[in-house]
Amino acid sequence: MHPRILEVRRNLLKKNDELARDLRGRFLSDGLFVVNLVSGPGTGKTALLRRTLGELLNRGYRPIALVGDLATDNDARRLAESGAPVRQITTDGVCHLEADMVARHLAEWSPGPADFLFIENVGNLVCPASYDLGESLRVVLLSVTDGEDKPLKYPKLFNTADVAIVTKADLAEACEFDRAAAEANIHDVRPGMQIFSTSAKTGVGFDAWLAFLIDQRTACGLPVRDERPFVSQP
Amino acid sequence: MHELSIAHSLVTTATDALDAERASGSDPLGRVKAVHLRLGRLAGVVRDALEFCYDLVTEDTLLAGSQLVIHDIDVVVFCNACQAERTLPGIQRFRCPECDKPTGDIRHGRELELEYIELE
Ligand SMILES: Nc1nc2c(ncn2[C@@H]2O[C@H](COP(=O)(O)OP(=O)(O)O)[C@@H](O)[C@H]2O)c(=O)[nH]1
Ligand SMILES: [Mg+2]
Ligand SMILES: [Zn+2]
């Protein structure tokens, strides 16, 4: 025996990355456009998602949602009020979702045919950034009550997202939110990222956000749905 | 904190590599002296937290008593204007340090890689 070096050169997240890649392929071939929502706790993920689910149902789409939560099922209950099928992933203290949690929960769930799957990640500004869930779109949220410098404090979360949403627009004035500064900070850590502004309370900004979602889904080669209103159960 | 799960995955990855080496019929392997990790500044992993849980996680494994050596990797972007790779001084400003043009074309800095294992 003599001292030696064993070359390994292996990414520690390889298992997650490979599973996520498989999932993405499977989702797209199933006609499912998958969106991963990431932000700190309280930024408005559940409120945004609830309204998004409702609006997509109204436009004739069939959205479903998975929601990651440390312990409670409050968010799942709030989301289910939209009328869309919702399933909770209780992480029992794990601070982020991983691809295998998504795969496992989907395997045990039959929500029926769907064209959008939204995944509300655990409220956390650090860990979710490292885990690909097989999504086609990663959305990072920043609320007007958060402070404009959040992107600079958590650059990785913003850097790995595809699009940003500034939430709680209805509170912007009261908080003296400096939109230009916030957008400049987002663009410092993620040059050119598209930024939406919404209020889940008033509905402001949702038309642009929904049009974008539907466009992105179509851009992935998934068939367009005609925009007829969804007839809900009496 | 996901450093604990990263540390577990480090142990699994190293153990798999050692098992594969042993199965390939090489010389008997000595004790593991050190594990070398390439850690990008944009990997989203806190160095101190990872070092902190290393001893705990490696207990009763082939890595027990070994040292974790972390090699920090700077963020390198490609600047289209300069047609050159540029090293960024931090991770809060994705602009070319030479010409100040924004760039999101990341070439290095996301690494979270078990590079090699030092054996006695
Ligand atoms: N005024 C206002 N409040 C909001 C809005 N969106 C969320 N909130 C409130 O912000 C708090 C946190 O929202 P929630 O959706 O649970 O955040 P999450 O933890 O990111 O899922 C709740 O009290 C919401 O009612 C909004 O657009 N306007
Ligand atoms: Mg929530
Ligand atoms: Zn340049």
Short mmCIF file of C-alpha atoms and ligand atoms in Angstrom, two decimals:
data_model
loop_
_atom_site.label_atom_id
_atom_site.label_comp_id
_atom_site.label_asym_id
_atom_site.label_seq_id
_atom_site.Cartn_x
_atom_site.Cartn_y
_atom_site.Cartn_z
CA MET A 1 0.00 0.00 0.00
CA HIS A 2 1.31 3.42 -0.94
CA PRO A 3 -0.25 6.87 -0.79
CA ARG A 4 -2.34 7.55 -3.84
CA ILE A 5 -5.04 9.66 -5.33
CA LEU A 6 -8.40 8.34 -6.49
CA GLU A 7 -9.89 10.66 -9.10
CA VAL A 8 -13.68 10.91 -8.81
CA ARG A 9 -14.87 14.15 -10.46
CA ARG A 10 -18.53 13.71 -9.68
CA ASN A 11 -21.20 16.31 -9.05
CA LEU A 12 -22.82 15.70 -5.66
CA LEU A 13 -26.24 16.60 -6.99
CA LYS A 14 -25.92 14.26 -9.94
CA LYS A 15 -28.67 11.91 -8.77
CA ASN A 16 -31.13 14.74 -8.34
CA ASP A 17 -30.10 16.35 -11.63
CA GLU A 18 -30.51 13.11 -13.58
CA LEU A 19 -33.89 12.34 -12.08
CA ALA A 20 -35.01 15.92 -12.77
CA ARG A 21 -33.93 15.60 -16.40
CA ASP A 22 -35.95 12.38 -16.75
CA LEU A 23 -38.96 14.00 -15.11
CA ARG A 24 -38.77 17.03 -17.42
CA GLY A 25 -38.81 14.76 -20.45
CA ARG A 26 -41.74 12.78 -19.07
CA PHE A 27 -43.72 15.91 -18.15
CA LEU A 28 -43.31 17.42 -21.59
CA SER A 29 -44.30 14.22 -23.35
CA ASP A 30 -47.39 14.10 -21.10
CA GLY A 31 -48.28 17.65 -22.18
CA LEU A 32 -47.57 18.97 -18.70
CA PHE A 33 -45.86 22.36 -18.31
CA VAL A 34 -44.19 22.48 -14.90
CA VAL A 35 -43.53 25.62 -12.89
CA ASN A 36 -41.45 25.76 -9.69
CA LEU A 37 -42.20 28.71 -7.39
CA VAL A 38 -39.39 29.73 -5.05
CA SER A 39 -39.07 32.51 -2.45
CA GLY A 40 -38.70 33.13 1.24
CA PRO A 41 -41.68 32.44 3.53
CA GLY A 42 -44.51 34.95 3.34
CA THR A 43 -43.65 36.42 -0.07
CA GLY A 44 -47.00 35.43 -1.51
CA LYS A 45 -46.41 32.12 -3.30
CA THR A 46 -49.66 30.57 -2.10
CA ALA A 47 -51.72 33.69 -2.80
CA LEU A 48 -50.26 34.06 -6.30
CA LEU A 49 -50.73 30.39 -7.03
CA ARG A 50 -54.28 30.28 -5.77
CA ARG A 51 -55.28 33.07 -8.08
CA THR A 52 -53.27 31.62 -10.97
CA LEU A 53 -55.01 28.24 -10.60
CA GLY A 54 -58.43 29.90 -10.60
CA GLU A 55 -57.67 32.05 -13.64
CA LEU A 56 -56.30 29.12 -15.62
CA LEU A 57 -59.42 27.08 -14.81
CA ASN A 58 -61.51 30.00 -16.11
CA ARG A 59 -59.53 29.94 -19.32
CA GLY A 60 -60.22 26.25 -19.87
CA TYR A 61 -56.91 24.84 -18.69
CA ARG A 62 -56.46 22.02 -16.20
CA PRO A 63 -53.87 23.12 -13.67
CA ILE A 64 -52.79 21.01 -10.71
CA ALA A 65 -50.46 21.84 -7.83
CA LEU A 66 -48.02 20.26 -5.42
CA VAL A 67 -47.18 22.25 -2.35
CA GLY A 68 -44.18 21.68 -0.13
CA ASP A 69 -44.59 22.58 3.49
CA LEU A 70 -42.53 21.93 6.58
CA ALA A 71 -45.38 20.71 8.72
CA THR A 72 -48.86 22.08 8.17
CA ASP A 73 -51.39 21.65 5.38
CA ASN A 74 -52.69 25.24 5.49
CA ASP A 75 -51.33 26.12 2.06
CA ALA A 76 -52.76 22.99 0.46
CA ARG A 77 -56.18 23.84 1.85
CA ARG A 78 -55.96 27.44 0.62
CA LEU A 79 -54.93 26.27 -2.86
CA ALA A 80 -57.68 23.65 -3.07
CA GLU A 81 -60.24 26.45 -2.71
CA SER A 82 -59.42 27.38 -6.30
CA GLY A 83 -61.07 24.15 -7.45
CA ALA A 84 -57.85 22.66 -8.87
CA PRO A 85 -56.49 19.31 -7.64
CA VAL A 86 -53.82 19.94 -5.00
CA ARG A 87 -51.50 17.64 -3.14
CA GLN A 88 -49.34 18.43 -0.17
CA ILE A 89 -45.74 17.31 0.27
CA THR A 90 -44.89 17.43 3.95
CA THR A 91 -41.12 17.64 4.17
CA ASP A 92 -40.89 17.04 7.93
CA GLY A 93 -38.36 19.77 8.43
CA VAL A 94 -36.42 19.42 5.15
CA CYS A 95 -36.00 22.97 3.91
CA HIS A 96 -36.48 22.38 0.18
CA LEU A 97 -38.08 19.97 -2.28
CA GLU A 98 -36.02 17.45 -4.26
CA ALA A 99 -36.82 15.72 -7.52
CA ASP A 100 -37.45 12.35 -5.89
CA MET A 101 -40.07 13.84 -3.54
CA VAL A 102 -41.90 15.19 -6.58
CA ALA A 103 -41.60 11.86 -8.40
CA ARG A 104 -42.82 9.89 -5.39
CA HIS A 105 -45.85 12.09 -4.77
CA LEU A 106 -46.86 12.10 -8.41
CA ALA A 107 -46.61 8.30 -8.55
CA GLU A 108 -49.15 8.02 -5.71
CA TRP A 109 -51.53 10.60 -7.09
CA SER A 110 -54.10 10.49 -9.88
CA PRO A 111 -55.34 14.04 -10.34
CA GLY A 112 -56.65 13.29 -13.84
CA PRO A 113 -55.49 14.92 -17.06
CA ALA A 114 -53.62 18.17 -16.55
CA ASP A 115 -51.72 20.74 -18.59
CA PHE A 116 -50.00 22.79 -15.91
CA LEU A 117 -48.30 21.51 -12.78
CA PHE A 118 -47.28 24.17 -10.26
CA ILE A 119 -44.91 23.27 -7.47
CA GLU A 120 -44.86 25.63 -4.51
CA ASN A 121 -41.44 25.08 -2.97
CA VAL A 122 -40.73 25.33 0.75
CA GLY A 123 -40.36 28.98 1.81
CA ASN A 124 -36.58 29.33 1.86
CA LEU A 125 -34.22 31.73 0.13
CA VAL A 126 -31.20 29.45 -0.09
CA CYS A 127 -31.70 25.71 -0.46
CA PRO A 128 -34.38 25.38 -3.19
CA ALA A 129 -31.97 27.09 -5.61
CA SER A 130 -29.77 23.98 -5.80
CA TYR A 131 -32.48 21.43 -6.62
CA ASP A 132 -33.87 21.00 -10.10
CA LEU A 133 -37.38 19.49 -9.83
CA GLY A 134 -37.83 18.83 -13.52
CA GLU A 135 -39.59 22.14 -14.06
CA SER A 136 -39.64 23.99 -17.36
CA LEU A 137 -39.93 27.35 -15.63
CA ARG A 138 -38.50 28.50 -12.31
CA VAL A 139 -40.16 31.57 -10.88
CA VAL A 140 -38.67 33.60 -8.05
CA LEU A 141 -40.91 35.91 -6.02
CA LEU A 142 -40.00 39.14 -4.30
CA SER A 143 -42.66 41.09 -2.43
CA VAL A 144 -42.77 44.86 -2.16
CA THR A 145 -42.59 44.43 1.63
CA ASP A 146 -39.33 42.45 1.35
CA GLY A 147 -36.89 45.26 0.66
CA GLU A 148 -35.27 46.01 -2.66
CA ASP A 149 -31.92 44.44 -1.73
CA LYS A 150 -33.20 40.85 -1.32
CA PRO A 151 -31.72 39.82 -4.68
CA LEU A 152 -28.27 40.98 -3.56
CA LYS A 153 -28.57 39.08 -0.29
CA TYR A 154 -29.67 35.87 -2.00
CA PRO A 155 -28.07 36.08 -5.45
CA LYS A 156 -28.12 32.35 -6.12
CA LEU A 157 -31.90 32.08 -5.79
CA PHE A 158 -32.42 34.90 -8.26
CA ASN A 159 -29.62 33.78 -10.53
CA THR A 160 -31.09 30.33 -11.05
CA ALA A 161 -34.62 31.54 -11.80
CA ASP A 162 -36.04 32.07 -15.29
CA VAL A 163 -38.44 34.85 -14.40
CA ALA A 164 -39.19 37.05 -11.39
CA ILE A 165 -42.48 38.31 -9.98
CA VAL A 166 -42.74 41.30 -7.68
CA THR A 167 -45.76 40.46 -5.52
CA LYS A 168 -48.17 42.48 -3.34
CA ALA A 169 -48.12 45.38 -5.80
CA ASP A 170 -51.17 46.81 -3.97
CA LEU A 171 -48.91 47.57 -0.99
CA ALA A 172 -46.10 49.17 -3.03
CA GLU A 173 -47.02 52.75 -2.31
CA ALA A 174 -47.58 52.25 1.40
CA CYS A 175 -44.16 50.56 1.66
CA GLU A 176 -42.47 53.23 -0.46
CA PHE A 177 -41.23 50.41 -2.61
CA ASP A 178 -38.51 51.54 -5.04
CA ARG A 179 -39.33 49.48 -8.09
CA ALA A 180 -36.44 50.75 -10.20
CA ALA A 181 -33.94 49.84 -7.50
CA ALA A 182 -35.44 46.37 -7.04
CA GLU A 183 -35.37 45.70 -10.77
CA ALA A 184 -31.78 46.95 -11.05
CA ASN A 185 -30.77 44.58 -8.25
CA ILE A 186 -32.52 41.66 -9.89
CA HIS A 187 -30.76 42.46 -13.15
CA ASP A 188 -27.40 42.75 -11.41
CA VAL A 189 -27.63 39.13 -10.30
CA ARG A 190 -29.55 37.89 -13.35
CA PRO A 191 -29.03 40.11 -16.39
CA GLY A 192 -32.05 40.41 -18.65
CA MET A 193 -34.50 38.39 -16.54
CA GLN A 194 -38.13 39.21 -17.27
CA ILE A 195 -39.93 40.73 -14.27
CA PHE A 196 -43.69 40.74 -13.64
CA SER A 197 -45.57 42.75 -11.07
CA THR A 198 -48.74 41.34 -9.53
CA SER A 199 -51.20 41.69 -6.71
CA ALA A 200 -52.99 38.53 -5.71
CA LYS A 201 -55.38 40.73 -3.80
CA THR A 202 -56.55 43.04 -6.61
CA GLY A 203 -55.60 40.89 -9.60
CA VAL A 204 -53.36 43.60 -11.05
CA GLY A 205 -50.73 42.16 -13.41
CA PHE A 206 -52.37 38.74 -13.76
CA ASP A 207 -53.34 39.15 -17.42
CA ALA A 208 -49.69 39.62 -18.42
CA TRP A 209 -48.53 36.81 -16.12
CA LEU A 210 -51.12 34.35 -17.44
CA ALA A 211 -50.46 35.27 -21.06
CA PHE A 212 -46.77 34.64 -20.41
CA LEU A 213 -47.44 31.25 -18.81
CA ILE A 214 -49.64 30.13 -21.67
CA ASP A 215 -47.05 31.37 -24.21
CA GLN A 216 -44.26 29.52 -22.45
CA ARG A 217 -46.25 26.34 -22.43
CA THR A 218 -46.93 26.66 -26.15
CA ALA A 219 -43.26 27.46 -26.78
CA CYS A 220 -42.41 24.05 -25.31
CA GLY A 221 -44.39 22.52 -28.17
CA LEU A 222 -47.42 21.67 -26.05
CA PRO A 223 -50.83 22.01 -27.71
CA VAL A 224 -52.88 25.16 -27.20
CA ARG A 225 -56.18 24.94 -25.39
CA ASP A 226 -59.09 27.00 -26.67
CA GLU A 227 -60.05 29.68 -24.22
CA ARG A 228 -63.52 28.57 -23.23
CA PRO A 229 -64.71 29.08 -19.68
CA PHE A 230 -64.50 26.06 -17.45
CA VAL A 231 -67.92 24.81 -16.32
CA SER A 232 -67.61 24.00 -12.65
CA GLN A 233 -69.70 21.46 -10.73
CA PRO A 234 -73.00 22.83 -9.42
CA MET B 1 -29.89 24.27 5.62
CA HIS B 2 -29.26 21.60 3.05
CA GLU B 3 -25.56 21.19 3.86
CA LEU B 4 -26.36 18.08 5.89
CA SER B 5 -27.93 16.41 2.88
CA ILE B 6 -25.03 17.58 0.69
CA ALA B 7 -22.62 16.05 3.21
CA HIS B 8 -24.55 12.75 3.08
CA SER B 9 -24.36 12.78 -0.67
CA LEU B 10 -20.62 13.44 -0.43
CA VAL B 11 -20.25 10.30 1.72
CA THR B 12 -22.34 8.21 -0.68
CA THR B 13 -20.45 9.47 -3.71
CA ALA B 14 -17.06 8.80 -2.10
CA THR B 15 -18.11 5.37 -0.80
CA ASP B 16 -19.38 4.39 -4.27
CA ALA B 17 -16.08 5.47 -5.82
CA LEU B 18 -14.06 3.51 -3.24
CA ASP B 19 -16.23 0.42 -3.69
CA ALA B 20 -15.89 0.61 -7.46
CA GLU B 21 -12.13 0.96 -7.17
CA ARG B 22 -11.95 -2.02 -4.84
CA ALA B 23 -14.16 -4.11 -7.12
CA SER B 24 -11.93 -3.28 -10.07
CA GLY B 25 -9.25 -5.38 -8.36
CA SER B 26 -6.74 -2.62 -7.76
CA ASP B 27 -4.15 -2.67 -4.97
CA PRO B 28 -5.75 -2.83 -1.53
CA LEU B 29 -6.92 0.63 -0.57
CA GLY B 30 -5.41 2.43 2.40
CA ARG B 31 -7.25 4.58 4.88
CA VAL B 32 -8.89 7.72 3.47
CA LYS B 33 -6.76 10.70 4.40
CA ALA B 34 -8.62 13.53 2.72
CA VAL B 35 -11.55 14.25 0.46
CA HIS B 36 -11.19 17.13 -1.98
CA LEU B 37 -14.27 19.09 -2.98
CA ARG B 38 -14.56 21.77 -5.65
CA LEU B 39 -17.06 24.30 -4.37
CA GLY B 40 -18.24 27.10 -6.66
CA ARG B 41 -19.15 30.40 -5.05
CA LEU B 42 -22.49 30.06 -6.80
CA ALA B 43 -23.14 26.49 -5.63
CA GLY B 44 -25.40 27.75 -2.86
CA VAL B 45 -23.56 25.76 -0.22
CA VAL B 46 -22.22 27.38 2.93
CA ARG B 47 -18.63 26.27 3.41
CA ASP B 48 -18.61 26.53 7.21
CA ALA B 49 -21.83 24.58 7.56
CA LEU B 50 -20.49 21.79 5.39
CA GLU B 51 -17.23 21.62 7.33
CA PHE B 52 -19.18 21.69 10.55
CA CYS B 53 -21.20 18.57 9.81
CA TYR B 54 -18.45 16.62 8.04
CA ASP B 55 -17.10 14.76 11.10
CA LEU B 56 -20.58 13.83 12.24
CA VAL B 57 -21.70 12.55 8.87
CA THR B 58 -18.53 10.56 8.16
CA GLU B 59 -18.59 8.76 11.52
CA ASP B 60 -18.69 4.96 11.01
CA THR B 61 -18.09 5.30 7.25
CA LEU B 62 -15.02 4.73 5.09
CA LEU B 63 -14.35 8.46 5.44
CA ALA B 64 -14.19 8.44 9.23
CA GLY B 65 -11.28 10.49 10.54
CA SER B 66 -10.52 11.99 7.13
CA GLN B 67 -10.14 15.64 6.35
CA LEU B 68 -12.44 17.64 4.10
CA VAL B 69 -10.48 19.95 1.83
CA ILE B 70 -12.61 22.54 0.06
CA HIS B 71 -11.31 24.32 -3.03
CA ASP B 72 -13.30 27.50 -3.68
CA ILE B 73 -14.05 28.15 -7.32
CA ASP B 74 -14.65 31.73 -8.44
CA VAL B 75 -17.45 32.66 -10.77
CA VAL B 76 -16.21 32.98 -14.35
CA VAL B 77 -18.48 34.47 -16.99
CA PHE B 78 -18.05 34.90 -20.71
CA CYS B 79 -18.22 38.52 -21.83
CA ASN B 80 -19.60 38.77 -25.32
CA ALA B 81 -18.31 42.29 -25.82
CA CYS B 82 -14.75 41.36 -24.87
CA GLN B 83 -15.04 37.84 -26.31
CA ALA B 84 -13.25 36.63 -23.22
CA GLU B 85 -13.83 34.75 -19.97
CA ARG B 86 -13.75 37.04 -16.95
CA THR B 87 -13.53 36.21 -13.26
CA LEU B 88 -16.07 38.05 -11.11
CA PRO B 89 -14.99 39.50 -7.78
CA GLY B 90 -18.28 38.45 -6.15
CA ILE B 91 -21.66 36.95 -6.94
CA GLN B 92 -23.81 40.07 -6.71
CA ARG B 93 -22.96 41.76 -9.95
CA PHE B 94 -23.01 39.83 -13.20
CA ARG B 95 -21.18 42.40 -15.25
CA CYS B 96 -17.86 42.18 -17.01
CA PRO B 97 -15.23 43.62 -14.65
CA GLU B 98 -13.41 45.09 -17.68
CA CYS B 99 -16.13 46.68 -19.79
CA ASP B 100 -19.11 46.66 -17.37
CA LYS B 101 -21.51 44.97 -19.85
CA PRO B 102 -24.06 42.66 -18.17
CA THR B 103 -23.55 38.97 -18.80
CA GLY B 104 -25.30 35.88 -17.51
CA ASP B 105 -23.17 33.41 -19.43
CA ILE B 106 -21.71 31.50 -16.49
CA ARG B 107 -18.75 29.24 -17.26
CA HIS B 108 -17.60 28.37 -13.73
CA GLY B 109 -18.77 28.85 -10.18
CA ARG B 110 -21.62 26.35 -9.86
CA GLU B 111 -19.31 23.42 -9.08
CA LEU B 112 -20.22 21.08 -6.26
CA GLU B 113 -17.91 18.28 -7.18
CA LEU B 114 -16.07 15.55 -5.36
CA GLU B 115 -12.79 15.94 -7.21
CA TYR B 116 -10.51 13.30 -5.71
CA ILE B 117 -9.84 11.19 -2.63
CA GLU B 118 -6.42 11.00 -0.99
CA LEU B 119 -5.56 7.56 0.34
CA GLU B 120 -2.80 6.59 2.73
N1 LIG C 1 -51.98 42.91 0.32
C1 LIG C 1 -51.56 41.75 -0.17
N2 LIG C 1 -51.23 40.73 0.64
C2 LIG C 1 -50.78 39.57 0.10
C3 LIG C 1 -50.65 39.41 -1.31
N3 LIG C 1 -50.17 38.17 -1.53
C4 LIG C 1 -50.02 37.57 -0.33
N4 LIG C 1 -50.39 38.42 0.67
C5 LIG C 1 -50.38 38.14 2.12
O1 LIG C 1 -49.06 37.84 2.51
C6 LIG C 1 -49.06 36.80 3.47
C7 LIG C 1 -48.20 35.64 2.99
O2 LIG C 1 -48.72 35.15 1.77
P1 LIG C 1 -48.56 33.63 1.30
O3 LIG C 1 -49.22 33.51 -0.02
O4 LIG C 1 -49.00 32.70 2.37
O5 LIG C 1 -46.96 33.55 1.17
P2 LIG C 1 -46.03 32.25 0.96
O6 LIG C 1 -45.49 31.89 2.31
O7 LIG C 1 -44.95 32.71 0.04
O8 LIG C 1 -46.87 31.16 0.38
C8 LIG C 1 -50.51 36.38 3.66
O9 LIG C 1 -50.99 37.03 4.82
C9 LIG C 1 -51.18 36.90 2.42
O10 LIG C 1 -52.53 37.23 2.63
C10 LIG C 1 -51.00 40.51 -2.16
O11 LIG C 1 -50.90 40.48 -3.38
N5 LIG C 1 -51.45 41.66 -1.53
MG MG C 2 -47.14 29.20 1.02
ZN ZN C 3 -16.28 42.77 -21.23
#
